[in-house]
mmCIF file of C-alpha atoms and ligand atoms in Angstrom:
data_model
loop_
_atom_site.group_PDB
_atom_site.id
_atom_site.type_symbol
_atom_site.label_atom_id
_atom_site.label_comp_id
_atom_site.label_asym_id
_atom_site.label_seq_id
_atom_site.Cartn_x
_atom_site.Cartn_y
_atom_site.Cartn_z
ATOM 1 C CA MET A 1 99.998 122.883 16.127
ATOM 2 C CA HIS A 2 96.462 124.133 15.419
ATOM 3 C CA ARG A 3 95.911 124.742 11.723
ATOM 4 C CA ASN A 4 95.260 128.468 12.244
ATOM 5 C CA ALA A 5 98.754 128.789 13.724
ATOM 6 C CA ARG A 6 100.168 126.640 10.923
ATOM 7 C CA PHE A 7 98.540 128.891 8.365
ATOM 8 C CA ARG A 8 99.776 132.094 9.992
ATOM 9 C CA ARG A 9 103.310 130.745 10.248
ATOM 10 C CA LYS A 10 103.365 129.546 6.617
ATOM 11 C CA LEU A 11 101.923 132.841 5.360
ATOM 12 C CA GLN A 12 104.903 134.650 6.855
ATOM 13 C CA ASP A 13 107.402 131.951 5.875
ATOM 14 C CA PRO A 14 109.670 132.771 2.896
ATOM 15 C CA ALA A 15 108.478 129.580 1.144
ATOM 16 C CA LEU A 16 105.427 130.279 -1.027
ATOM 17 C CA MET A 17 102.186 128.677 0.132
ATOM 18 C CA HIS A 18 99.670 127.473 -2.497
ATOM 19 C CA ALA A 19 95.912 127.154 -2.122
ATOM 20 C CA MET A 20 93.515 125.374 -4.489
ATOM 21 C CA SER A 21 89.917 126.425 -4.936
ATOM 22 C CA ALA A 22 87.140 124.088 -3.875
ATOM 23 C CA HIS A 23 83.360 124.275 -3.912
ATOM 24 C CA ASN A 24 82.568 121.204 -1.844
ATOM 25 C CA PRO A 25 84.275 118.807 0.590
ATOM 26 C CA LEU A 26 85.084 116.293 -2.155
ATOM 27 C CA ALA A 27 86.988 118.918 -4.166
ATOM 28 C CA ALA A 28 88.726 120.009 -0.962
ATOM 29 C CA ARG A 29 89.752 116.402 -0.276
ATOM 30 C CA LEU A 30 91.131 116.025 -3.811
ATOM 31 C CA ALA A 31 93.102 119.268 -3.438
ATOM 32 C CA MET A 32 94.567 118.061 -0.167
ATOM 33 C CA GLU A 33 95.371 114.694 -1.772
ATOM 34 C CA ALA A 34 97.239 116.544 -4.548
ATOM 35 C CA GLY A 35 99.405 118.259 -1.948
ATOM 36 C CA PHE A 36 98.047 121.809 -1.779
ATOM 37 C CA ASP A 37 98.857 123.687 1.417
ATOM 38 C CA ALA A 38 95.402 125.175 1.829
ATOM 39 C CA ILE A 39 91.872 125.281 0.407
ATOM 40 C CA TRP A 40 90.408 128.431 -1.149
ATOM 41 C CA GLY A 41 86.715 128.586 -0.310
ATOM 42 C CA SER A 42 85.936 130.412 -3.529
ATOM 43 C CA GLY A 43 82.744 132.409 -3.894
ATOM 44 C CA PHE A 44 83.076 132.152 -7.663
ATOM 45 C CA GLU A 45 83.200 128.343 -7.526
ATOM 46 C CA LEU A 46 80.384 127.945 -5.035
ATOM 47 C CA SER A 47 78.203 130.316 -7.096
ATOM 48 C CA ALA A 48 79.040 128.342 -10.237
ATOM 49 C CA SER A 49 78.210 125.070 -8.507
ATOM 50 C CA TYR A 50 74.730 126.491 -7.820
ATOM 51 C CA ALA A 51 74.619 127.844 -11.397
ATOM 52 C CA VAL A 52 74.187 131.458 -10.249
ATOM 53 C CA PRO A 53 76.411 134.524 -10.824
ATOM 54 C CA ASP A 54 79.173 135.361 -8.341
ATOM 55 C CA ALA A 55 77.407 138.537 -7.229
ATOM 56 C CA ASN A 56 76.134 137.892 -3.675
ATOM 57 C CA ILE A 57 73.209 135.933 -5.052
ATOM 58 C CA LEU A 58 73.847 133.025 -2.671
ATOM 59 C CA SER A 59 73.120 133.676 0.981
ATOM 60 C CA ALA A 60 75.960 134.003 3.476
ATOM 61 C CA GLY A 61 74.607 130.902 5.207
ATOM 62 C CA VAL A 62 75.071 128.721 2.139
ATOM 63 C CA HIS A 63 78.715 129.817 1.900
ATOM 64 C CA LEU A 64 79.315 129.400 5.630
ATOM 65 C CA ASP A 65 77.812 125.888 5.646
ATOM 66 C CA MET A 66 80.068 124.854 2.779
ATOM 67 C CA MET A 67 83.166 126.246 4.505
ATOM 68 C CA ARG A 68 82.227 124.285 7.648
ATOM 69 C CA ALA A 69 81.750 121.088 5.654
ATOM 70 C CA MET A 70 85.113 121.533 3.917
ATOM 71 C CA ALA A 71 86.961 122.376 7.128
ATOM 72 C CA ALA A 72 85.497 119.246 8.712
ATOM 73 C CA THR A 73 86.734 117.099 5.832
ATOM 74 C CA VAL A 74 90.333 118.253 5.384
ATOM 75 C CA ASP A 75 93.213 118.879 7.789
ATOM 76 C CA VAL A 76 94.733 121.686 5.754
ATOM 77 C CA PRO A 77 93.636 125.274 6.471
ATOM 78 C CA VAL A 78 90.549 126.644 4.723
ATOM 79 C CA ILE A 79 90.631 130.267 3.538
ATOM 80 C CA ALA A 80 87.092 131.607 3.224
ATOM 81 C CA ASP A 81 86.256 134.084 0.488
ATOM 82 C CA ILE A 82 83.762 136.305 2.325
ATOM 83 C CA ASP A 83 83.465 138.757 -0.606
ATOM 84 C CA THR A 84 82.703 142.195 0.859
ATOM 85 C CA GLY A 85 81.859 140.844 4.326
ATOM 86 C CA PHE A 86 78.096 140.670 3.633
ATOM 87 C CA GLY A 87 77.440 144.361 4.306
ATOM 88 C CA ASN A 88 79.103 146.932 6.502
ATOM 89 C CA ALA A 89 81.516 146.623 9.481
ATOM 90 C CA ILE A 90 78.657 145.461 11.705
ATOM 91 C CA ASN A 91 77.852 142.567 9.380
ATOM 92 C CA VAL A 92 81.570 141.701 9.385
ATOM 93 C CA SER A 93 81.622 141.701 13.194
ATOM 94 C CA TYR A 94 78.913 139.045 13.246
ATOM 95 C CA ALA A 95 80.226 137.014 10.284
ATOM 96 C CA VAL A 96 83.853 136.525 11.358
ATOM 97 C CA PRO A 97 83.195 134.583 14.600
ATOM 98 C CA GLN A 98 80.876 132.286 12.674
ATOM 99 C CA TYR A 99 83.572 131.522 10.111
ATOM 100 C CA GLU A 100 86.108 130.987 12.867
ATOM 101 C CA ALA A 101 83.714 128.638 14.685
ATOM 102 C CA ALA A 102 83.211 126.780 11.383
ATOM 103 C CA GLY A 103 86.873 125.788 11.452
ATOM 104 C CA VAL A 104 88.096 128.278 8.865
ATOM 105 C CA SER A 105 91.662 129.633 9.382
ATOM 106 C CA ALA A 106 91.466 132.870 7.396
ATOM 107 C CA VAL A 107 89.027 135.142 5.622
ATOM 108 C CA VAL A 108 89.646 137.251 2.538
ATOM 109 C CA MET A 109 87.502 140.399 2.366
ATOM 110 C CA GLU A 110 87.443 142.734 -0.641
ATOM 111 C CA ASP A 111 86.957 146.511 -0.803
ATOM 112 C CA LYS A 112 84.048 146.539 -3.267
ATOM 113 C CA THR A 113 80.535 147.742 -2.554
ATOM 114 C CA PHE A 114 77.841 145.233 -1.531
ATOM 115 C CA PRO A 115 76.449 143.532 -3.547
ATOM 116 C CA LYS A 116 79.705 142.778 -5.343
ATOM 117 C CA ASP A 117 80.143 141.754 -8.949
ATOM 118 C CA THR A 118 82.701 139.149 -9.912
ATOM 119 C CA SER A 119 86.164 140.534 -10.661
ATOM 120 C CA LEU A 120 86.980 138.629 -13.834
ATOM 121 C CA ARG A 121 83.816 139.510 -15.761
ATOM 122 C CA THR A 122 84.418 142.122 -18.419
ATOM 123 C CA ASP A 123 82.398 145.302 -17.833
ATOM 124 C CA GLY A 124 81.446 144.184 -14.322
ATOM 125 C CA ARG A 125 80.295 146.702 -11.687
ATOM 126 C CA GLN A 126 83.557 147.371 -9.865
ATOM 127 C CA GLU A 127 82.801 150.098 -7.344
ATOM 128 C CA LEU A 128 84.979 150.440 -4.285
ATOM 129 C CA VAL A 129 83.980 151.620 -0.817
ATOM 130 C CA ARG A 130 85.808 154.535 0.840
ATOM 131 C CA VAL A 131 89.202 153.660 2.314
ATOM 132 C CA GLU A 132 88.074 154.661 5.833
ATOM 133 C CA GLU A 133 84.970 152.517 5.540
ATOM 134 C CA PHE A 134 87.012 149.480 4.555
ATOM 135 C CA GLN A 135 89.525 150.154 7.327
ATOM 136 C CA GLY A 136 86.579 149.985 9.731
ATOM 137 C CA LYS A 137 85.589 146.632 8.248
ATOM 138 C CA ILE A 138 89.137 145.252 8.641
ATOM 139 C CA GLU A 139 89.290 146.504 12.235
ATOM 140 C CA ALA A 140 85.900 144.915 12.894
ATOM 141 C CA ALA A 141 87.118 141.587 11.455
ATOM 142 C CA CYS A 142 90.300 141.663 13.568
ATOM 143 C CA ALA A 143 88.403 142.622 16.727
ATOM 144 C CA ALA A 144 85.843 139.848 16.168
ATOM 145 C CA ARG A 145 88.337 136.983 15.968
ATOM 146 C CA ARG A 146 88.845 134.888 19.078
ATOM 147 C CA ASP A 147 92.006 133.026 18.044
ATOM 148 C CA PRO A 148 94.815 135.553 17.426
ATOM 149 C CA ASP A 149 96.180 133.179 14.753
ATOM 150 C CA PHE A 150 92.994 133.491 12.688
ATOM 151 C CA CYS A 151 94.063 135.622 9.696
ATOM 152 C CA VAL A 152 92.258 138.565 8.139
ATOM 153 C CA ILE A 153 93.383 139.123 4.555
ATOM 154 C CA ALA A 154 92.362 142.402 2.923
ATOM 155 C CA ARG A 155 91.849 142.397 -0.824
ATOM 156 C CA THR A 156 91.986 145.504 -2.912
ATOM 157 C CA GLU A 157 90.160 145.653 -6.201
ATOM 158 C CA ALA A 158 91.731 148.992 -7.160
ATOM 159 C CA LEU A 159 93.459 147.506 -10.235
ATOM 160 C CA ILE A 160 90.320 145.566 -11.196
ATOM 161 C CA ALA A 161 88.368 148.853 -10.976
ATOM 162 C CA GLY A 162 90.958 150.584 -13.191
ATOM 163 C CA LEU A 163 92.029 153.064 -10.507
ATOM 164 C CA GLY A 164 95.772 152.570 -11.058
ATOM 165 C CA GLN A 165 98.861 151.629 -9.086
ATOM 166 C CA ALA A 166 98.965 154.658 -6.786
ATOM 167 C CA GLU A 167 95.439 154.013 -5.548
ATOM 168 C CA ALA A 168 96.112 150.276 -5.162
ATOM 169 C CA LEU A 169 99.287 150.904 -3.157
ATOM 170 C CA ALA A 170 97.647 153.577 -0.981
ATOM 171 C CA ARG A 171 94.722 151.285 -0.230
ATOM 172 C CA ALA A 172 96.997 148.333 0.547
ATOM 173 C CA ALA A 173 99.035 150.471 2.973
ATOM 174 C CA ALA A 174 95.854 151.767 4.632
ATOM 175 C CA TYR A 175 94.555 148.209 5.009
ATOM 176 C CA GLU A 176 97.818 147.058 6.579
ATOM 177 C CA ALA A 177 97.574 150.000 8.990
ATOM 178 C CA ALA A 178 94.056 148.844 9.906
ATOM 179 C CA GLY A 179 95.434 145.443 10.935
ATOM 180 C CA ALA A 180 95.261 143.205 7.859
ATOM 181 C CA ASP A 181 97.565 140.177 8.094
ATOM 182 C CA ALA A 182 98.151 140.115 4.328
ATOM 183 C CA ILE A 183 97.071 142.005 1.213
ATOM 184 C CA LEU A 184 95.519 140.286 -1.777
ATOM 185 C CA ILE A 185 96.186 142.274 -4.930
ATOM 186 C CA HIS A 186 93.929 141.250 -7.803
ATOM 187 C CA SER A 187 94.276 141.990 -11.504
ATOM 188 C CA ARG A 188 92.527 140.729 -14.591
ATOM 189 C CA GLN A 189 95.081 141.856 -17.145
ATOM 190 C CA ALA A 190 96.267 139.081 -19.446
ATOM 191 C CA THR A 191 99.903 139.648 -18.474
ATOM 192 C CA PRO A 192 101.371 139.759 -14.958
ATOM 193 C CA ASP A 193 102.953 143.214 -15.571
ATOM 194 C CA GLU A 194 100.425 145.168 -13.512
ATOM 195 C CA VAL A 195 100.700 142.834 -10.550
ATOM 196 C CA LEU A 196 104.494 142.624 -10.808
ATOM 197 C CA ALA A 197 104.711 146.430 -10.763
ATOM 198 C CA PHE A 198 102.566 146.467 -7.623
ATOM 199 C CA VAL A 199 104.731 143.820 -5.942
ATOM 200 C CA ALA A 200 107.926 145.697 -6.836
ATOM 201 C CA ALA A 201 106.550 148.939 -5.385
ATOM 202 C CA TRP A 202 105.098 147.319 -2.232
ATOM 203 C CA SER A 203 107.084 148.422 0.811
ATOM 204 C CA GLY A 204 104.634 147.223 3.450
ATOM 205 C CA GLY A 205 105.439 144.755 6.177
ATOM 206 C CA VAL A 206 102.753 142.153 5.496
ATOM 207 C CA PRO A 207 102.922 139.480 2.782
ATOM 208 C CA LEU A 208 101.034 139.725 -0.497
ATOM 209 C CA VAL A 209 98.591 137.221 -1.978
ATOM 210 C CA LEU A 210 98.187 136.651 -5.735
ATOM 211 C CA VAL A 211 95.413 135.007 -7.768
ATOM 212 C CA PRO A 212 96.984 134.501 -11.221
ATOM 213 C CA THR A 213 93.814 133.319 -13.027
ATOM 214 C CA ALA A 214 94.024 136.005 -15.729
ATOM 215 C CA TYR A 215 97.802 135.699 -16.146
ATOM 216 C CA PRO A 216 98.461 131.938 -15.874
ATOM 217 C CA GLN A 217 101.948 132.280 -17.337
ATOM 218 C CA LEU A 218 103.226 133.462 -13.946
ATOM 219 C CA ARG A 219 104.674 130.376 -12.255
ATOM 220 C CA GLU A 220 105.257 129.589 -8.622
ATOM 221 C CA ARG A 221 109.039 129.745 -8.945
ATOM 222 C CA ASP A 222 108.775 133.279 -10.376
ATOM 223 C CA ILE A 223 106.341 134.346 -7.642
ATOM 224 C CA GLN A 224 108.613 132.854 -5.001
ATOM 225 C CA ALA A 225 111.562 134.818 -6.421
ATOM 226 C CA LEU A 226 109.687 138.104 -5.849
ATOM 227 C CA GLY A 227 110.146 137.530 -2.119
ATOM 228 C CA LYS A 228 107.084 139.487 -0.966
ATOM 229 C CA VAL A 229 104.308 137.013 -1.803
ATOM 230 C CA GLY A 230 103.259 134.583 0.910
ATOM 231 C CA LEU A 231 100.389 132.824 -0.833
ATOM 232 C CA VAL A 232 99.244 132.031 -4.351
ATOM 233 C CA ILE A 233 95.592 131.110 -4.830
ATOM 234 C CA TYR A 234 94.373 129.087 -7.813
ATOM 235 C CA GLY A 235 90.949 130.657 -7.900
ATOM 236 C CA ASN A 236 88.653 128.495 -10.015
ATOM 237 C CA HIS A 237 90.480 125.455 -11.337
ATOM 238 C CA ALA A 238 88.393 122.889 -9.446
ATOM 239 C CA ILE A 239 85.112 123.993 -11.005
ATOM 240 C CA ARG A 240 86.669 124.449 -14.450
ATOM 241 C CA ALA A 241 88.206 120.983 -14.300
ATOM 242 C CA ALA A 242 84.866 119.521 -13.177
ATOM 243 C CA VAL A 243 82.909 121.313 -15.919
ATOM 244 C CA GLY A 244 85.375 120.214 -18.591
ATOM 245 C CA ALA A 245 85.349 116.592 -17.466
ATOM 246 C CA MET A 246 81.553 116.384 -17.117
ATOM 247 C CA ARG A 247 80.902 118.006 -20.494
ATOM 248 C CA LYS A 248 83.219 115.588 -22.239
ATOM 249 C CA VAL A 249 81.798 112.447 -20.627
ATOM 250 C CA PHE A 250 78.148 113.538 -20.922
ATOM 251 C CA ALA A 251 78.573 114.307 -24.642
ATOM 252 C CA ARG A 252 80.318 111.001 -25.262
ATOM 253 C CA ILE A 253 77.528 109.001 -23.578
ATOM 254 C CA ARG A 254 74.906 110.733 -25.740
ATOM 255 C CA GLU A 255 77.033 110.146 -28.823
ATOM 256 C CA ASP A 256 77.659 106.470 -28.064
ATOM 257 C CA GLY A 257 74.174 105.665 -26.819
ATOM 258 C CA GLY A 258 75.529 104.155 -23.612
ATOM 259 C CA ILE A 259 78.312 104.214 -21.057
ATOM 260 C CA HIS A 260 80.330 101.354 -22.591
ATOM 261 C CA ALA A 261 83.056 103.571 -24.088
ATOM 262 C CA VAL A 262 83.538 106.034 -21.237
ATOM 263 C CA ASP A 263 83.551 103.580 -18.366
ATOM 264 C CA ALA A 264 87.187 102.474 -18.498
ATOM 265 C CA GLY A 265 88.438 106.083 -18.561
ATOM 266 C CA LEU A 266 86.548 107.155 -15.443
ATOM 267 C CA PRO A 267 87.636 106.887 -11.800
ATOM 268 C CA THR A 268 86.243 103.617 -10.476
ATOM 269 C CA VAL A 269 83.290 103.358 -8.104
ATOM 270 C CA ARG A 270 85.775 101.907 -5.629
ATOM 271 C CA ASP A 271 87.871 105.076 -5.929
ATOM 272 C CA ILE A 272 84.796 107.213 -5.117
ATOM 273 C CA ILE A 273 83.890 104.980 -2.163
ATOM 274 C CA GLY A 274 87.425 105.565 -0.879
ATOM 275 C CA LEU A 275 86.979 109.330 -1.233
ATOM 276 C CA GLN A 276 83.753 109.062 0.774
ATOM 277 C CA GLY A 277 85.888 107.988 3.723
ATOM 278 C CA ASP A 278 84.970 104.342 3.620
ATOM 279 C CA ALA A 279 88.087 103.237 5.535
ATOM 280 C CA ASP A 280 87.035 105.360 8.514
ATOM 281 C CA MET A 281 83.558 103.849 8.516
ATOM 282 C CA ARG A 282 84.948 100.311 8.342
ATOM 283 C CA GLU A 283 87.040 101.096 11.411
ATOM 284 C CA LEU A 284 83.937 102.402 13.249
ATOM 285 C CA GLU A 285 82.054 99.247 12.282
ATOM 286 C CA ARG A 286 84.865 97.089 13.605
ATOM 287 C CA ARG A 287 84.994 98.926 16.919
ATOM 288 C CA PHE A 288 81.390 99.671 17.720
ATOM 289 C CA LEU A 289 78.930 97.495 15.774
ATOM 290 C CA ARG A 290 77.907 94.467 17.812
HETATM 291 C C1 SPV B 301 86.899 133.641 -6.137
HETATM 292 O O1 SPV B 301 87.450 132.586 -6.489
HETATM 293 O O2 SPV B 301 85.728 133.689 -5.765
HETATM 294 C C2 SPV B 301 87.652 134.892 -6.147
HETATM 295 C C3 SPV B 301 88.755 135.048 -7.108
HETATM 296 O O3 SPV B 301 87.299 135.786 -5.411
HETATM 297 S S1 SPV B 301 88.074 135.800 -8.527
HETATM 298 O O4 SPV B 301 86.983 134.991 -8.993
HETATM 299 O O5 SPV B 301 89.159 135.888 -9.486
HETATM 300 O O6 SPV B 301 87.614 137.128 -8.151
HETATM 301 MG MG1 MG B 302 85.351 135.583 -4.808
#
């Protein structure tokens, strides 16, 4: 089965699907190796990897190229974080086929104004577009896809913007009506209460998607028990793990005046060569080099 169809089927399946963030093909490969169902092509992570804010500073092309590189490296579905869709419904119409052609299986598009500000930053600019405008963008995304299994996930930032449950629920229902295959409900409260209240009140027909970065105490088994959530996304744990590991090793090398103490604790060069796909190249050498 094509991975778009696999993704669509799993999204609707009662078993919870889990996606890990990645900012490059190596991170995507490690996430697949760890057993994640899908890769989250996080705008936050890619921005961080370029050391710029997650506020539409990077061009759409940089994000698209990275999604293509990740989709070419892993077999699991890649979910692209297209932020606000790079402009209005027209921009969305042109962006979606490019993501689909890049091998991506789903896009997540949020209802903020362009340029967006990152959701988890305190005092960020969290302005939302009109409901009708965002419905037009969802319809444009759905109309632009060529494979009917390619998924369009609508994300409402109503709770992030402090607009309350009623607004979040009304927007989610309007986005489902516009054709969204799932609704991502985001919150940056330190407890899951706000999101759990939304899930309890949700009476729509499409599955929900959660990103529990701000409320890490919410576990998969508890999300699964809610029954309405199809996908949990771990939004930034690849870049945070990488930053933590690099900081520690870099500091230790400066402290020790050499690499003698850190070497044994690091993945071996052989391990990295394996992750580069060395076995595949050896096979090509065996078959074709004469
Ligand atoms: C991302 O990972 O880019 C996201 C999730 O959109 S968040 O950063 O929490 O907004
Ligand atoms: Mg993002």
